[in-house]
């Protein structure tokens, strides 16, 4: 995935979560640090772009009985011409 900064100012990070039990929360991480927790569907977070480079996002979903699953996405941010 790629984004052009400063033409694009945010990266929408959305977790498509489905579980046979109720989802309790989804935690979102940027380059290893927690940037937000969402407890309501649709589970997502908007990350403000601050410059060019590589970014790693991770989402961990927790259901109400303690099961977890996670996924990671690498994003390339390049400078736009405008």
Short mmCIF file of C-alpha atoms in Angstrom, two decimals:
data_model
loop_
_atom_site.label_atom_id
_atom_site.label_comp_id
_atom_site.label_asym_id
_atom_site.label_seq_id
_atom_site.Cartn_x
_atom_site.Cartn_y
_atom_site.Cartn_z
CA UNK A 1 0.00 0.00 0.00
CA UNK A 2 1.19 3.52 -0.70
CA UNK A 3 0.25 7.09 0.16
CA UNK A 4 1.38 10.48 -1.17
CA UNK A 5 2.18 13.15 1.40
CA UNK A 6 1.31 16.08 1.74
CA UNK A 7 -1.53 15.59 -0.78
CA UNK A 8 -2.88 12.86 1.52
CA UNK A 9 -2.92 13.77 5.21
CA UNK A 10 -4.24 10.63 6.92
CA UNK A 11 -3.99 6.87 6.55
CA UNK A 12 -7.28 5.15 7.36
CA UNK A 13 -6.46 1.95 9.23
CA UNK A 14 -9.52 -0.30 9.28
CA UNK A 15 -9.77 -3.80 10.77
CA UNK A 16 -12.32 -6.08 9.12
CA UNK A 17 -13.17 -8.23 12.13
CA UNK A 18 -15.66 -11.09 12.31
CA UNK A 19 -16.00 -13.49 15.20
CA UNK A 20 -18.49 -16.09 16.39
CA UNK A 21 -18.30 -14.34 19.79
CA UNK A 22 -18.66 -10.62 20.38
CA UNK A 23 -15.60 -8.48 19.68
CA UNK A 24 -14.42 -6.64 22.78
CA UNK A 25 -11.87 -4.29 21.20
CA UNK A 26 -9.28 -3.79 18.48
CA UNK A 27 -5.93 -2.22 19.31
CA UNK A 28 -3.99 -0.35 16.61
CA UNK A 29 -0.21 0.06 16.57
CA UNK A 30 2.10 2.27 14.47
CA UNK A 31 5.77 1.26 14.27
CA UNK A 32 5.36 -0.77 17.46
CA UNK A 33 3.58 1.87 19.57
CA UNK A 34 -0.10 1.79 20.53
CA UNK A 35 -1.96 4.59 18.71
CA UNK A 36 -5.54 3.77 19.62
CA UNK A 37 -8.18 1.31 20.74
CA UNK A 38 -11.63 0.97 19.18
CA UNK A 39 -14.51 -0.81 20.89
CA UNK A 40 -17.23 -0.11 18.31
CA UNK A 41 -17.80 -1.40 14.81
CA UNK A 42 -16.53 -0.41 12.29
CA UNK A 43 -13.14 -0.85 13.93
CA UNK A 44 -10.72 1.75 12.67
CA UNK A 45 -8.33 4.55 13.29
CA UNK A 46 -7.06 7.47 11.22
CA UNK A 47 -3.33 7.99 11.48
CA UNK A 48 -2.07 11.49 10.63
CA UNK A 49 0.80 11.39 8.11
CA UNK A 50 3.77 13.43 9.33
CA UNK A 51 6.30 12.72 6.58
CA UNK A 52 7.66 10.27 4.04
CA UNK A 53 9.05 6.79 4.70
CA UNK A 54 7.98 3.30 5.65
CA UNK A 55 5.25 2.73 8.22
CA UNK A 56 4.21 -0.51 9.90
CA UNK A 57 0.68 -0.85 11.22
CA UNK A 58 -0.60 -3.73 13.34
CA UNK A 59 -4.10 -4.50 14.59
CA UNK A 60 -4.92 -6.95 17.38
CA UNK A 61 -8.56 -7.99 17.82
CA UNK A 62 -9.81 -9.35 21.16
CA UNK A 63 -13.11 -11.17 21.59
CA UNK A 64 -15.05 -11.35 24.85
CA UNK A 65 -13.75 -14.81 25.78
CA UNK A 66 -10.06 -13.87 25.45
CA UNK A 67 -9.20 -15.05 21.93
CA UNK A 68 -6.98 -12.78 19.87
CA UNK A 69 -5.87 -12.45 16.29
CA UNK A 70 -3.58 -9.94 14.68
CA UNK A 71 -2.41 -8.70 11.31
CA UNK A 72 0.27 -6.31 10.08
CA UNK A 73 0.46 -3.99 7.08
CA UNK A 74 3.50 -2.19 5.67
CA UNK A 75 2.80 1.22 4.06
CA UNK A 76 5.10 3.31 1.87
CA UNK A 77 4.63 7.09 2.12
CA UNK A 78 6.18 9.15 -0.69
CA UNK A 79 6.23 12.90 -1.36
CA UNK A 80 3.55 14.18 -3.72
CA UNK A 81 4.28 16.77 -6.36
CA UNK A 82 1.55 19.12 -5.20
#
